[in-house]
């Protein structure tokens, strides 16, 4: 294996469970934020498989893309360095002066960065821009490997099959809650459980037609691993998106603060805070379930300058603290 992946911890969140009014044994976190690879996150497993494939094909260049604060782009740049490959990143522009967080790390890691002009580019146009960049490199005599947004090929998604198996063996949870951007992590977990009913994605607003994409990717990942097509239909919480991808919401800010102030679990503004807000809603609605929060990482996004004002703002007026009963943590 060119990129070594650490085993990640699985542990209870006892203070958060108490805060939400459930038993400590009912709330767990799988720490996919602690995978290693330049800050960690759910892209590490996907990239381990993708980079091995790229190297086996004789490629010398990784090409991918995303938003200016893409965790996937940052981790692809890191993976390329470890594997001795070049890396081109096609990124949408951040706000003026927004050279912080993941974008700063992309620069430190030495990726070749191509900023797009459109501030927000539709998902499929960004995919096309990644392909176009790879095409230009090929014309120059390079051997590029184009990685889809989020590393969500069937190969990438399938790397979450063993994680689902581990969770089933160790805990047999009723539900895993995960942030869904390109949908690959969600899909791989579903393929591993063989059942859509075991995984709730929380849509962060990155990809149009996300539920259909998850169903398609879950079937492809299962087939890639020689498993049957998963049962059931995709489960997706679409209520946490707010004004769109990367847009702050009150519920995400509450979830981010509560997780930090109970079990010192740090979440990111774009993905995991919205996923935790989705988990709060599920636990409130079905308090009897054993739930695992799959922490997908994203910590550098917390240090993106664009979020500093929001993160330090007064608590939302609605002040829902996630518990429905207990006072919010101070
Ligand atoms: C921190 C974080 N969480 C979750 C996701 C979503 O994962 P996926 O694209 O597999 O749906 C991403 C994707 O970029 C991410 O960076």
mmCIF file of N, CA and C and ligand atoms in Angstrom, residues 42-43 46 70-72 149-150 152 179-186 245 268 271-272 296-298, ligand 1:
data_model
loop_
_atom_site.group_PDB
_atom_site.id
_atom_site.type_symbol
_atom_site.label_atom_id
_atom_site.label_comp_id
_atom_site.label_asym_id
_atom_site.label_seq_id
_atom_site.Cartn_x
_atom_site.Cartn_y
_atom_site.Cartn_z
ATOM 1 N N UNK A 42 -12.106 11.659 5.484
ATOM 2 C CA UNK A 42 -12.637 10.481 4.788
ATOM 3 C C UNK A 42 -12.027 10.249 3.413
ATOM 4 N N UNK A 43 -11.256 11.220 2.905
ATOM 5 C CA UNK A 43 -10.650 11.007 1.582
ATOM 6 C C UNK A 43 -9.420 10.110 1.635
ATOM 7 N N UNK A 46 -10.192 6.530 0.352
ATOM 8 C CA UNK A 46 -10.473 6.574 -1.087
ATOM 9 C C UNK A 46 -9.181 6.788 -1.865
ATOM 10 N N UNK A 70 -11.759 22.844 -0.446
ATOM 11 C CA UNK A 70 -11.950 21.399 -0.598
ATOM 12 C C UNK A 70 -10.950 20.603 0.248
ATOM 13 N N UNK A 71 -11.475 19.745 1.116
ATOM 14 C CA UNK A 71 -10.614 18.823 1.868
ATOM 15 C C UNK A 71 -10.051 17.759 0.939
ATOM 16 N N UNK A 72 -10.869 17.353 -0.013
ATOM 17 C CA UNK A 72 -10.442 16.326 -0.975
ATOM 18 C C UNK A 72 -9.239 16.817 -1.789
ATOM 19 N N UNK A 149 -14.711 14.532 -8.310
ATOM 20 C CA UNK A 149 -14.923 15.319 -7.085
ATOM 21 C C UNK A 149 -15.159 14.351 -5.919
ATOM 22 N N UNK A 150 -14.469 14.600 -4.823
ATOM 23 C CA UNK A 150 -14.672 13.786 -3.626
ATOM 24 C C UNK A 150 -14.084 12.379 -3.715
ATOM 25 N N UNK A 152 -15.086 10.102 -5.520
ATOM 26 C CA UNK A 152 -16.242 9.204 -5.481
ATOM 27 C C UNK A 152 -16.436 8.419 -6.777
ATOM 28 N N UNK A 179 -21.985 12.921 6.767
ATOM 29 C CA UNK A 179 -22.123 14.034 5.823
ATOM 30 C C UNK A 179 -22.031 13.498 4.403
ATOM 31 N N UNK A 180 -22.910 13.958 3.534
ATOM 32 C CA UNK A 180 -22.899 13.501 2.142
ATOM 33 C C UNK A 180 -22.653 14.688 1.214
ATOM 34 N N UNK A 181 -21.490 14.668 0.532
ATOM 35 C CA UNK A 181 -21.149 15.715 -0.429
ATOM 36 C C UNK A 181 -21.281 15.159 -1.835
ATOM 37 N N UNK A 182 -20.255 14.438 -2.281
ATOM 38 C CA UNK A 182 -20.372 13.720 -3.552
ATOM 39 C C UNK A 182 -21.116 12.404 -3.357
ATOM 40 N N UNK A 183 -21.220 11.939 -2.124
ATOM 41 C CA UNK A 183 -22.039 10.756 -1.810
ATOM 42 C C UNK A 183 -21.266 9.451 -1.725
ATOM 43 N N UNK A 184 -19.967 9.466 -2.000
ATOM 44 C CA UNK A 184 -19.199 8.221 -2.062
ATOM 45 C C UNK A 184 -19.049 7.511 -0.721
ATOM 46 N N UNK A 185 -18.863 8.271 0.338
ATOM 47 C CA UNK A 185 -18.692 7.666 1.657
ATOM 48 C C UNK A 185 -19.995 7.007 2.092
ATOM 49 N N UNK A 186 -21.068 7.730 1.946
ATOM 50 C CA UNK A 186 -22.410 7.208 2.228
ATOM 51 C C UNK A 186 -22.627 5.913 1.424
ATOM 52 N N UNK A 245 -24.333 24.952 -0.417
ATOM 53 C CA UNK A 245 -23.043 24.370 -0.044
ATOM 54 C C UNK A 245 -22.168 25.437 0.636
ATOM 55 N N UNK A 268 -16.315 20.613 11.435
ATOM 56 C CA UNK A 268 -16.030 21.670 10.456
ATOM 57 C C UNK A 268 -17.328 22.325 10.017
ATOM 58 N N UNK A 271 -19.278 20.448 6.415
ATOM 59 C CA UNK A 271 -19.762 19.062 6.344
ATOM 60 C C UNK A 271 -20.235 18.533 7.697
ATOM 61 N N UNK A 272 -19.293 18.411 8.635
ATOM 62 C CA UNK A 272 -19.612 17.630 9.833
ATOM 63 C C UNK A 272 -20.530 18.367 10.811
ATOM 64 N N UNK A 296 -16.093 12.713 9.398
ATOM 65 C CA UNK A 296 -15.353 12.663 8.133
ATOM 66 C C UNK A 296 -14.214 13.678 8.056
ATOM 67 N N UNK A 297 -13.957 14.406 9.142
ATOM 68 C CA UNK A 297 -12.798 15.317 9.147
ATOM 69 C C UNK A 297 -13.157 16.728 8.746
ATOM 70 N N UNK A 298 -12.235 17.385 8.056
ATOM 71 C CA UNK A 298 -12.507 18.747 7.578
ATOM 72 C C UNK A 298 -11.995 19.854 8.472
HETATM 73 C C1 LIG B 1 -14.921 16.744 5.760
HETATM 74 C C2 LIG B 1 -15.768 16.089 4.731
HETATM 75 N N1 LIG B 1 -16.839 15.408 5.135
HETATM 76 C C3 LIG B 1 -17.656 14.792 4.265
HETATM 77 C C4 LIG B 1 -17.427 14.862 2.913
HETATM 78 C C5 LIG B 1 -18.386 14.197 1.989
HETATM 79 O O1 LIG B 1 -17.889 12.965 1.565
HETATM 80 P P1 LIG B 1 -18.415 12.406 0.193
HETATM 81 O O2 LIG B 1 -17.912 13.309 -0.875
HETATM 82 O O3 LIG B 1 -17.861 11.037 0.137
HETATM 83 O O4 LIG B 1 -19.906 12.431 0.257
HETATM 84 C C6 LIG B 1 -16.318 15.565 2.427
HETATM 85 C C7 LIG B 1 -16.092 15.668 0.979
HETATM 86 O O5 LIG B 1 -15.394 16.470 0.481
HETATM 87 C C8 LIG B 1 -15.464 16.188 3.361
HETATM 88 O O6 LIG B 1 -14.396 16.881 2.966
#
